[in-house]
Amino acid sequence: MQTQGIISESVRILVTAKDSVQGTVYRPAGEPRGVLVIHPATATPQRFYGAFAEFATRSGMIAVTYDYRGTGLSGSPKEQYGMRMRDWIQLDIPAVAQWAAEKFADLPHYAVGHSIGGHGLILDYGTGALSAAVIVSSHVAASRTISPWQERARVTAILNILGPLLSRTMGYMPGRKLGLGEDIPSGALLEWSRWIRKRNYFFDDPSMQARQRAALTRIPILAAGASDDLWASPQQMDQLTGQLSSAPVERRTYAPDALGVPAIGHHGLMRRGIGEAAWPELLDWLASPNR
């Protein structure tokens, strides 16, 4: 499909011999100057990133969006009830990154990881071909660090009580009904529920080897967040990037007043009409030879 000089096409990307994800490739009409893979947040469909992908494409990038397995266009959450968050981090993210690296081998590669998408990049999954990456609202998501207490109580009630109960009885997490975005597999919700109870999130899960993985990451990272994000506060983001002992890290926190909007929140930096004022800075940083 072609819209305003942007050519988009649907693609299937193999993750395992049996499983794949559904993605979309956005191509500029002219010669591309690079490739940008957008790794999504939990319960956030790839269509949410369409505006940002089109913006990147108009700047000369090939952009790639996709849905994690068991979400959006990549399969039913009920049919893939056992899919865990670690499967998205350790398998889906690197599979899409490798596909893009092989498909567009002659171009520089970049990535934007939103929330859990940034977690994958922080843990050195899907970074092999990258020149640089931006992580957006990615944080150590321990519920005890959420402020104010009302939001902490809401998150705890949904992710530690109601979510696990519904996941076990319904066979999937009904995120739409609970105001958490898209429906997701039970396995992902139950792992999320376990991680948020730990003081240092998945860094306290020995099976993730998260500290060792973070130490392997060497690409330049820009960690961008919002000052009014109740889930990924600047302090929680700093706690995450503090694990990057081998990578050069730059931090930027955007306030609503600076972007001319009433609020940003956890998804706003990637949303049309809210985060658009920040998009040129993010893309310029990625492609800058002086970052």
Coordinates of C-alpha atoms in Angstrom, one line a residue:
M1 CA 0.0 0.0 0.0
Q2 CA 1.2 3.5 -0.8
T3 CA 0.3 6.6 1.2
Q4 CA 1.9 10.1 0.7
G5 CA 5.0 8.6 -0.8
I6 CA 5.3 5.9 1.8
I7 CA 5.1 2.3 0.7
S8 CA 4.0 -0.2 3.3
E9 CA 3.7 -4.0 3.2
S10 CA 2.8 -6.8 5.6
V11 CA 5.5 -9.4 6.3
R12 CA 5.7 -12.6 8.3
I13 CA 8.9 -13.1 10.3
L14 CA 9.9 -16.5 11.6
V15 CA 10.8 -16.7 15.3
T16 CA 11.0 -20.4 15.6
A17 CA 10.5 -23.3 13.1
K18 CA 6.8 -23.2 14.1
D19 CA 6.1 -19.7 15.1
S20 CA 6.2 -16.3 13.4
V21 CA 5.2 -12.7 14.1
Q22 CA 3.2 -10.4 11.8
G23 CA 5.1 -7.2 10.9
T24 CA 4.8 -4.1 8.6
V25 CA 7.6 -2.6 6.6
Y26 CA 7.4 1.1 5.7
R27 CA 9.6 2.2 2.8
P28 CA 10.4 5.8 1.7
A29 CA 9.8 6.6 -2.0
G30 CA 13.4 7.7 -2.3
E31 CA 16.7 6.0 -1.4
P32 CA 16.7 4.9 2.3
R33 CA 19.4 6.1 4.6
G34 CA 18.9 3.5 7.3
V35 CA 16.6 0.9 8.9
L36 CA 14.7 1.5 12.1
V37 CA 13.1 -1.5 14.0
I38 CA 10.4 -0.5 16.5
H39 CA 10.1 -3.0 19.4
P40 CA 6.7 -2.5 21.1
A41 CA 5.6 -2.2 24.7
T42 CA 3.5 -4.8 26.4
A43 CA -0.1 -5.0 25.3
T44 CA 0.6 -2.3 22.7
P45 CA -0.3 -3.3 19.0
Q46 CA 2.0 -2.4 16.1
R47 CA -0.7 -0.1 14.7
F48 CA 0.0 2.2 17.7
Y49 CA 3.4 2.9 16.2
G50 CA 2.2 3.6 12.7
A51 CA 2.4 7.4 13.0
F52 CA 6.0 7.2 14.4
A53 CA 7.0 4.7 11.7
E54 CA 5.6 7.0 9.0
F55 CA 7.4 9.9 10.4
A56 CA 10.7 8.0 10.4
T57 CA 10.0 6.9 6.8
R58 CA 9.4 10.5 5.7
S59 CA 12.8 11.2 7.2
G60 CA 14.4 8.6 4.9
M61 CA 14.3 5.5 7.1
I62 CA 12.9 2.1 6.4
A63 CA 10.8 1.4 9.4
V64 CA 9.7 -2.0 10.8
T65 CA 6.8 -2.6 13.3
Y66 CA 5.4 -5.9 14.6
D67 CA 3.3 -7.6 17.2
Y68 CA 4.8 -10.0 19.8
R69 CA 3.5 -13.6 19.5
G70 CA 0.2 -14.0 21.1
T71 CA -0.8 -10.4 20.6
G72 CA -2.3 -8.2 17.9
L73 CA -1.9 -9.8 14.5
S74 CA 0.7 -12.4 15.7
G75 CA -1.8 -14.9 17.1
S76 CA -4.5 -15.4 19.7
P77 CA -3.4 -14.8 23.3
K78 CA -5.7 -17.7 24.3
E79 CA -4.1 -20.1 21.8
Q80 CA -0.6 -19.1 22.9
Y81 CA -1.4 -19.0 26.6
G82 CA 2.0 -20.2 27.6
M83 CA 3.9 -17.4 25.9
R84 CA 6.0 -15.5 28.5
M85 CA 7.5 -12.1 28.6
R86 CA 11.0 -13.6 28.4
D87 CA 10.0 -15.3 25.1
W88 CA 9.3 -11.9 23.6
I89 CA 12.5 -10.5 25.0
Q90 CA 14.8 -13.4 24.2
L91 CA 13.2 -14.7 20.9
D92 CA 10.9 -12.2 19.2
I93 CA 13.1 -9.2 19.5
P94 CA 16.3 -10.8 18.2
A95 CA 14.3 -12.6 15.5
V96 CA 12.9 -9.4 14.0
A97 CA 16.3 -7.7 14.4
Q98 CA 18.0 -10.5 12.5
W99 CA 15.4 -10.6 9.8
A100 CA 15.8 -6.8 9.3
A101 CA 19.6 -7.1 9.3
E102 CA 19.6 -9.8 6.6
K103 CA 16.8 -8.2 4.5
F104 CA 18.5 -4.7 4.5
A105 CA 22.2 -5.7 4.9
D106 CA 23.7 -2.7 3.1
L107 CA 22.1 0.0 5.4
P108 CA 22.9 1.2 8.9
H109 CA 20.5 -0.2 11.5
Y110 CA 18.9 1.5 14.5
A111 CA 16.2 0.5 17.0
V112 CA 13.6 2.1 19.2
G113 CA 12.4 -0.1 22.1
H114 CA 9.3 1.0 24.0
S115 CA 9.0 -0.3 27.6
I116 CA 9.6 -4.1 27.3
G117 CA 11.0 -3.5 23.9
G118 CA 13.7 -1.4 25.5
H119 CA 14.2 -4.2 28.1
G120 CA 15.2 -6.5 25.3
L121 CA 17.8 -4.0 23.9
I122 CA 19.2 -3.3 27.4
L123 CA 19.7 -7.1 27.8
D124 CA 21.6 -7.2 24.5
Y125 CA 19.0 -9.0 22.5
G126 CA 18.7 -7.8 18.9
T127 CA 21.6 -5.4 19.1
G128 CA 24.2 -7.2 16.9
A129 CA 23.7 -5.1 13.8
L130 CA 22.7 -1.8 15.5
S131 CA 24.7 1.4 15.4
A132 CA 22.6 2.9 18.2
A133 CA 19.2 2.5 20.0
V134 CA 16.7 4.6 21.8
I135 CA 14.7 3.1 24.7
V136 CA 11.5 4.9 25.6
S137 CA 9.9 4.6 29.0
S138 CA 11.9 1.5 29.9
H139 CA 12.5 1.0 33.6
V140 CA 13.0 -1.3 36.5
A141 CA 9.3 -2.0 36.9
A142 CA 9.1 -3.0 40.5
S143 CA 5.6 -2.1 41.9
R144 CA 7.0 -0.9 45.2
T145 CA 8.7 2.0 43.4
I146 CA 5.5 3.3 41.8
S147 CA 4.3 6.7 43.1
P148 CA 1.8 7.9 44.1
W149 CA 0.4 5.2 46.3
Q150 CA -3.0 5.2 44.6
E151 CA -1.3 4.2 41.3
R152 CA 0.8 1.6 43.1
A153 CA -2.4 0.1 44.6
R154 CA -4.1 0.1 41.3
V155 CA -1.2 -1.7 39.5
T156 CA -0.9 -4.2 42.4
A157 CA -4.6 -5.0 42.3
I158 CA -4.6 -5.5 38.5
L159 CA -1.3 -7.3 38.1
N160 CA -1.0 -9.3 41.3
I161 CA -4.6 -10.1 42.1
L162 CA -7.2 -9.6 39.4
G163 CA -4.9 -10.3 36.4
P164 CA -3.6 -13.7 37.6
L165 CA -7.1 -14.7 38.6
L166 CA -8.6 -13.9 35.2
S167 CA -5.6 -15.3 33.3
R168 CA -6.0 -18.7 35.0
T169 CA -9.8 -18.8 34.6
M170 CA -10.1 -17.4 31.1
G171 CA -6.9 -18.7 29.6
Y172 CA -5.6 -15.2 28.7
M173 CA -5.2 -11.8 30.2
P174 CA -8.2 -9.5 29.1
G175 CA -6.2 -6.4 28.9
R176 CA -8.8 -4.5 27.0
K177 CA -11.4 -4.9 29.7
L178 CA -9.0 -3.9 32.4
G179 CA -7.7 -0.8 30.6
L180 CA -4.2 -2.2 30.1
G181 CA -4.2 -2.2 26.3
E182 CA -4.5 -5.3 24.2
D183 CA -5.2 -8.8 25.5
I184 CA -2.0 -10.8 26.2
P185 CA -1.2 -14.5 26.9
S186 CA -1.6 -15.8 30.5
G187 CA 2.1 -16.8 30.6
A188 CA 3.2 -13.2 30.0
L189 CA 0.9 -11.8 32.6
L190 CA 1.9 -14.3 35.3
E191 CA 5.6 -13.7 34.6
W192 CA 5.0 -9.9 34.7
S193 CA 3.2 -10.4 38.0
R194 CA 6.1 -12.3 39.5
W195 CA 8.7 -9.8 38.3
I196 CA 7.0 -6.6 39.6
R197 CA 7.0 -8.1 43.1
K198 CA 10.8 -8.3 43.1
R199 CA 12.8 -5.3 44.4
N200 CA 14.8 -5.2 41.2
Y201 CA 12.3 -6.6 38.7
F202 CA 13.8 -9.3 36.4
F203 CA 17.3 -8.5 37.7
D204 CA 16.3 -10.5 40.8
D205 CA 15.3 -13.5 38.6
P206 CA 18.5 -15.6 38.3
S207 CA 17.1 -17.5 35.3
M208 CA 17.2 -14.2 33.3
Q209 CA 20.9 -13.6 33.9
A210 CA 19.9 -9.9 33.5
R211 CA 22.9 -8.3 35.1
Q212 CA 25.3 -10.4 33.0
R213 CA 23.3 -9.7 29.8
A214 CA 23.2 -5.9 30.5
A215 CA 27.0 -5.9 30.9
L216 CA 27.3 -7.2 27.3
T217 CA 25.5 -4.3 25.7
R218 CA 27.9 -1.9 24.1
I219 CA 25.9 0.2 21.6
P220 CA 25.1 3.8 22.4
I221 CA 21.8 4.1 24.2
L222 CA 19.5 7.1 24.5
A223 CA 17.0 6.6 27.3
A224 CA 14.0 8.9 26.8
G225 CA 11.2 9.2 29.3
A226 CA 8.4 11.5 30.5
S227 CA 8.5 13.5 33.7
D228 CA 4.8 12.5 34.4
D229 CA 5.1 8.8 33.7
L230 CA 3.8 7.0 36.8
W231 CA 5.0 3.6 35.6
A232 CA 8.5 4.6 34.4
S233 CA 9.6 7.6 36.5
P234 CA 13.0 9.1 35.8
Q235 CA 14.4 7.4 38.9
Q236 CA 13.1 4.0 37.7
M237 CA 14.7 4.6 34.3
D238 CA 18.0 5.5 35.9
Q239 CA 17.9 2.3 37.9
L240 CA 17.6 0.4 34.6
T241 CA 20.3 2.2 32.7
G242 CA 22.6 2.0 35.7
Q243 CA 23.0 -1.7 34.8
L244 CA 24.7 -0.7 31.5
S245 CA 28.3 -0.9 32.6
S246 CA 29.8 -1.2 29.0
A247 CA 27.4 1.1 26.9
P248 CA 27.5 4.9 26.5
V249 CA 24.2 6.1 27.9
E250 CA 22.5 9.5 27.4
R251 CA 19.3 10.4 29.3
R252 CA 16.5 12.8 28.3
T253 CA 13.3 13.4 30.3
Y254 CA 10.5 15.3 28.5
A255 CA 8.0 17.4 30.4
P256 CA 4.5 18.1 29.1
D257 CA 5.1 21.9 29.0
A258 CA 8.2 21.4 26.9
L259 CA 6.2 19.5 24.3
G260 CA 3.2 21.8 24.5
V261 CA 0.8 19.1 25.7
P262 CA -1.2 18.6 29.0
A263 CA 0.3 15.2 29.7
I264 CA 2.6 12.6 28.3
G265 CA 2.5 9.5 30.5
H266 CA 3.9 6.0 29.6
H267 CA 2.8 5.9 26.0
G268 CA 2.7 9.6 25.0
L269 CA 6.2 9.9 23.5
M270 CA 5.2 7.4 20.9
R271 CA 1.7 8.8 20.3
R272 CA 0.7 11.1 17.5
G273 CA -0.2 14.6 18.7
I274 CA 1.7 14.2 22.0
G275 CA 5.2 13.0 21.4
E276 CA 5.6 14.3 17.8
A277 CA 7.6 17.3 19.0
A278 CA 10.3 14.9 20.4
W279 CA 10.5 12.6 17.3
P280 CA 13.0 14.8 15.3
E281 CA 15.3 14.8 18.3
L282 CA 15.1 11.0 18.7
L283 CA 15.8 10.3 15.1
D284 CA 18.6 12.9 14.8
W285 CA 20.3 11.4 17.8
L286 CA 20.2 7.9 16.3
A287 CA 21.7 9.0 13.0
S288 CA 24.2 11.5 14.4
P289 CA 27.9 10.7 13.9
N290 CA 28.7 12.8 17.0
R291 CA 26.3 11.1 19.5

